[in-house]
PDB file of C-alpha atoms in Angstrom:
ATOM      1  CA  UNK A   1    -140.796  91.759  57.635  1.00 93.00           C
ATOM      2  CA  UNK A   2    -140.365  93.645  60.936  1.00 95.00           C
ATOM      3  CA  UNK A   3    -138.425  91.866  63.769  1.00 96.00           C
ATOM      4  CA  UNK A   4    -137.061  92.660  67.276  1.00 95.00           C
ATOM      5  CA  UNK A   5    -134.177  92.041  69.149  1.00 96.00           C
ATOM      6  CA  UNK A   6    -134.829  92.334  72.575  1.00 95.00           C
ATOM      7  CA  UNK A   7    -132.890  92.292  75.810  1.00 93.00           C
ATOM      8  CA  UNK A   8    -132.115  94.545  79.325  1.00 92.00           C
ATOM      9  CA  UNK A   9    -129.227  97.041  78.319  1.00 88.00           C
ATOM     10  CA  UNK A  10    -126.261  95.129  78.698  1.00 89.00           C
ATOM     11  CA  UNK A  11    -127.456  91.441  76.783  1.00 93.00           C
ATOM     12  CA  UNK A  12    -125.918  91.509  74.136  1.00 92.00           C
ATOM     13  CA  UNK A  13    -128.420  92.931  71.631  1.00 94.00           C
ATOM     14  CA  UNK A  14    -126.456  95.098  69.538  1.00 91.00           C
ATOM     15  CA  UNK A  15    -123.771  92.175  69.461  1.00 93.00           C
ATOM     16  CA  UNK A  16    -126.428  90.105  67.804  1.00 95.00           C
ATOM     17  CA  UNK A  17    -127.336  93.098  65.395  1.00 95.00           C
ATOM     18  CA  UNK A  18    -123.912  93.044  64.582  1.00 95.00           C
ATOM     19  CA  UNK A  19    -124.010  89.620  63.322  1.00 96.00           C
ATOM     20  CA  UNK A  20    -127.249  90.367  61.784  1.00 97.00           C
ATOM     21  CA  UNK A  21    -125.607  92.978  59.689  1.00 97.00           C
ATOM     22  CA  UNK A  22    -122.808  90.925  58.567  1.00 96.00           C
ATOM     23  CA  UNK A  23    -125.001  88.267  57.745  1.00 97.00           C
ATOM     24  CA  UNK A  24    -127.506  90.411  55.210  1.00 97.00           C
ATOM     25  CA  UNK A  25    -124.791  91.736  53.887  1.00 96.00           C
ATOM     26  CA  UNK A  26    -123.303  88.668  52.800  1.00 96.00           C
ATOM     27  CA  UNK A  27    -126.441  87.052  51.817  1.00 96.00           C
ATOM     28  CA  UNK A  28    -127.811  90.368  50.230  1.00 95.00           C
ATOM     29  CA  UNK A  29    -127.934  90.902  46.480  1.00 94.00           C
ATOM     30  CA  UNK A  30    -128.796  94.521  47.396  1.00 96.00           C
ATOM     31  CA  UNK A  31    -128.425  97.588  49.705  1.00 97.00           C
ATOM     32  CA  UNK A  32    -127.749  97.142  53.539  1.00 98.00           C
ATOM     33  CA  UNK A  33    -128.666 100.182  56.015  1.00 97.00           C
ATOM     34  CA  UNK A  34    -127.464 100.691  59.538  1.00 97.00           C
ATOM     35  CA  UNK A  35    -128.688 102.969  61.338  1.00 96.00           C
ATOM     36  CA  UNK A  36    -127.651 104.006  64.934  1.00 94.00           C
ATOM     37  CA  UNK A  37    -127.195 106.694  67.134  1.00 93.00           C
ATOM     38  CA  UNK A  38    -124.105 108.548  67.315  1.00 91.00           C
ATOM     39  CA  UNK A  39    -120.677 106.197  65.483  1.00 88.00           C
ATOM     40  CA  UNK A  40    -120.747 103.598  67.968  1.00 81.00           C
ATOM     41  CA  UNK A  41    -121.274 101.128  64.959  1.00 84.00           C
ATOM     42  CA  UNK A  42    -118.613 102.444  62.891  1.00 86.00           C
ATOM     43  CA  UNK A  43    -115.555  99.966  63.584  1.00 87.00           C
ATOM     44  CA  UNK A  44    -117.403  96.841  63.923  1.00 90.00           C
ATOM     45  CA  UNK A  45    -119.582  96.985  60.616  1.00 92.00           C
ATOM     46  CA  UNK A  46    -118.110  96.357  56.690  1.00 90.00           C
ATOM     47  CA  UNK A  47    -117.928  99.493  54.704  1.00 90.00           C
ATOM     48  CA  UNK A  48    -120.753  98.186  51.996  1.00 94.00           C
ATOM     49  CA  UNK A  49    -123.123  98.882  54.628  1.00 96.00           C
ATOM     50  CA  UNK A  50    -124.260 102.293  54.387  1.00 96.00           C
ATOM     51  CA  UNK A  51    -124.506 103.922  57.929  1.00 96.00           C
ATOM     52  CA  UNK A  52    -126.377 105.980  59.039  1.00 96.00           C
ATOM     53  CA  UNK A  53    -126.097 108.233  62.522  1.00 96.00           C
ATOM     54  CA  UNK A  54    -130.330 109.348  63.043  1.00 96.00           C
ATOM     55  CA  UNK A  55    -128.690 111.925  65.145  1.00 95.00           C
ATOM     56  CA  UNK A  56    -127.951 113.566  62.237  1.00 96.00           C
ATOM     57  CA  UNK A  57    -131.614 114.027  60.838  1.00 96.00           C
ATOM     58  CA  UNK A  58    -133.353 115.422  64.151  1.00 93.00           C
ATOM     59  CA  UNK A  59    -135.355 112.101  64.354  1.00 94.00           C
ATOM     60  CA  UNK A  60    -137.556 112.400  67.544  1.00 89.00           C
ATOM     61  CA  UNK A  61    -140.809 110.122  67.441  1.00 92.00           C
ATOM     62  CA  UNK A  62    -142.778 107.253  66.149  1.00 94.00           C
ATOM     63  CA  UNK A  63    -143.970 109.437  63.336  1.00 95.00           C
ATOM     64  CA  UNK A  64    -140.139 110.640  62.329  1.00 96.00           C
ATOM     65  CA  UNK A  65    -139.334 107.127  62.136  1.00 97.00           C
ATOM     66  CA  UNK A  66    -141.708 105.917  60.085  1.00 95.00           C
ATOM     67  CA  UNK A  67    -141.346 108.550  57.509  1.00 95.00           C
ATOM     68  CA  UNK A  68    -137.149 108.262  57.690  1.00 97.00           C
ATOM     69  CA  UNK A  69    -137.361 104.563  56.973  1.00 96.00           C
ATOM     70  CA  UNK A  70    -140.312 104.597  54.353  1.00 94.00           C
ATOM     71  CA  UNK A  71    -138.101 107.579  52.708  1.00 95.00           C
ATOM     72  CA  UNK A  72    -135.253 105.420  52.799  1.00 95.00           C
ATOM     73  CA  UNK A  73    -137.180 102.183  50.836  1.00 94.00           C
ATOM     74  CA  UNK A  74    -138.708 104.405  48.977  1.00 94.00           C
ATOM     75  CA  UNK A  75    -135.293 105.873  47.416  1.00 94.00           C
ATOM     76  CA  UNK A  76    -133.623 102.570  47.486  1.00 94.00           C
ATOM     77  CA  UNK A  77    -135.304 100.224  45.635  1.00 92.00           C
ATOM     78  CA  UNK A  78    -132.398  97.608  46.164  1.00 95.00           C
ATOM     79  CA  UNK A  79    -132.667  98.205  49.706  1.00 96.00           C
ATOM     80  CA  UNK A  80    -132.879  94.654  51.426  1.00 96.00           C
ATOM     81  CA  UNK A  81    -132.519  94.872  55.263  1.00 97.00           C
ATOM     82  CA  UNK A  82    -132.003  97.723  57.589  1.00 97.00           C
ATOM     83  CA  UNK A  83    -131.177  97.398  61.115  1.00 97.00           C
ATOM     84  CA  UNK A  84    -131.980  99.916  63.881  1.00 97.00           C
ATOM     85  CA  UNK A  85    -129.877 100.099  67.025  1.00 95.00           C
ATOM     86  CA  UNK A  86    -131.528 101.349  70.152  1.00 94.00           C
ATOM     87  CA  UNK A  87    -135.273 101.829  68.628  1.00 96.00           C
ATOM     88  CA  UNK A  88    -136.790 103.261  72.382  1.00 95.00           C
ATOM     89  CA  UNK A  89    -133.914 105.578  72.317  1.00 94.00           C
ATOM     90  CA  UNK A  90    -135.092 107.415  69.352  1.00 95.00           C
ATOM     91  CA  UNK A  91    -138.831 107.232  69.911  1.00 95.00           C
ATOM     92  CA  UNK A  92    -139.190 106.989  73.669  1.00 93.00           C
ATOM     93  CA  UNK A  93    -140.900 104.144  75.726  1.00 93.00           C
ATOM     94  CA  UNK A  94    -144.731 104.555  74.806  1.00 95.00           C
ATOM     95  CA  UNK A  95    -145.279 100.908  73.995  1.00 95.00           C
ATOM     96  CA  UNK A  96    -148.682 101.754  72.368  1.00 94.00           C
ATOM     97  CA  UNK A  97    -147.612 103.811  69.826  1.00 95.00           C
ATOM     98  CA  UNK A  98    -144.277 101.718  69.474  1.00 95.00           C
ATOM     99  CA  UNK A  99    -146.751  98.783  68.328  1.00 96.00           C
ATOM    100  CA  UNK A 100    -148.897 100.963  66.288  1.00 96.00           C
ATOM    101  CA  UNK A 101    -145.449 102.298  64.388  1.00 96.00           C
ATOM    102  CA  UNK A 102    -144.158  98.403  63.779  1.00 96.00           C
ATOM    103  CA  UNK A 103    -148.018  97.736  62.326  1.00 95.00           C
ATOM    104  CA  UNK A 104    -147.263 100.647  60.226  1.00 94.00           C
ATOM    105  CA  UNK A 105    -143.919 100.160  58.374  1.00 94.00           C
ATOM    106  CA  UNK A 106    -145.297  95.897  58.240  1.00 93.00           C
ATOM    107  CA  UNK A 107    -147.375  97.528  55.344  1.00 89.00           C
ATOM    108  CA  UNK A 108    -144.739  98.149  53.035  1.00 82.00           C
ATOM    109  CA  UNK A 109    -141.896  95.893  55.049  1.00 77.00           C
ATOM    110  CA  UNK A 110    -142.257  93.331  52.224  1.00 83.00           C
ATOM    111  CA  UNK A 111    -139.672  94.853  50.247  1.00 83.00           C
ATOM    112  CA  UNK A 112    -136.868  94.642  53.044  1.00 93.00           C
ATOM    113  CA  UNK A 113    -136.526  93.091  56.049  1.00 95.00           C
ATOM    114  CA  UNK A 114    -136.352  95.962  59.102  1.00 96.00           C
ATOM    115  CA  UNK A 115    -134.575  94.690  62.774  1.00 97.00           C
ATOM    116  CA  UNK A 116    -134.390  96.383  65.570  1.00 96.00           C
ATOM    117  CA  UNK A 117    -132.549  96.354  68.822  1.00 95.00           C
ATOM    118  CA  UNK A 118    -135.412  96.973  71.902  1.00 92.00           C
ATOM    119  CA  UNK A 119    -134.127  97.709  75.316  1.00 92.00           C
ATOM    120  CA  UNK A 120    -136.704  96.165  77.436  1.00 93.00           C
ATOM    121  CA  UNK A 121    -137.238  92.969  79.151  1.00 90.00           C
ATOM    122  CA  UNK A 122    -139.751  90.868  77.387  1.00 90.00           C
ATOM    123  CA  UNK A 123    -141.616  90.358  80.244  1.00 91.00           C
ATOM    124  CA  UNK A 124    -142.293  94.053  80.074  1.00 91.00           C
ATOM    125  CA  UNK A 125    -142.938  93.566  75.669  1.00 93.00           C
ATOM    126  CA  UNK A 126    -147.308  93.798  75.299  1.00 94.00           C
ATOM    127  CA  UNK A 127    -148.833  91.425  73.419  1.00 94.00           C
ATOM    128  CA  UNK A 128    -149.203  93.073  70.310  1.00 95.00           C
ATOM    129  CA  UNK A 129    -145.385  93.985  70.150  1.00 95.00           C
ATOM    130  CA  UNK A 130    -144.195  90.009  70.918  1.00 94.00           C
ATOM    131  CA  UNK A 131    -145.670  89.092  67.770  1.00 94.00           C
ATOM    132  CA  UNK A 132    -142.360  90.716  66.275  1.00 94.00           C
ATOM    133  CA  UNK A 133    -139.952  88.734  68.374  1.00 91.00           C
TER     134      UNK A 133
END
């Protein structure tokens, strides 16, 4: 499953991912990723979550992404949730290939359930990217 969490910058959305993370984690039988950019995360999330800063692997694009995160399921196979924070930061605001990227990594979502925070009004979310909301 692929969902969103969207909101201006400011709303509250990596509050709510937050409270996402410490929910799968208590809930989860398995592995619980974070990933973010730079160690804002650090202090706020429970050191069972493995975090992870994307700065770190020279992630730039939709393509980068997809391949980091189907790298990641594919080497956990307890891996149960991870949670992106600030998903147009890393791949840039191209809405098209933002939606093709979520149809993507639906494919092989079923394993683990993938959120991320989305720094846009959803007035300004297309069609085909709402159905994630």
């Amino acid at each position: 499953m692929v969902k969103l969490i969207p909101g201006k910058r400011g709303s509250g959305k990596t509050k709510l991912l937050i409270d996402a993370i410490h929910a799968a984690e208590k809930a989860s039988k398995g592995n619980v990723i974070a990933i973010q950019i730079g160690s804002s995360l650090n202090h706020d999330i429970n050191h069972k979550v493995r975090l992870i800063n994307i700065e770190d692997y020279d992630i730039k694009g939709y393509d980068d992404l997809h391949g980091f995160i189907a790298g990641l399921l594919a080497s956990d196979y307890d891996c149960t949730d991870i949670f992106i924070d600030g998903l147009l930061k890393i791949v840039g605001r191209d809405f098209t290939l933002v939606a093709k990227m979520l149809d993507r990594l639906v494919q092989f979502s079923d394993s683990a359930c993938i959120t991320f925070t989305f720094s846009a009004d959803i007035s300004e979310i297309p069609e085909e990217i709402k159905k994630y909301l």
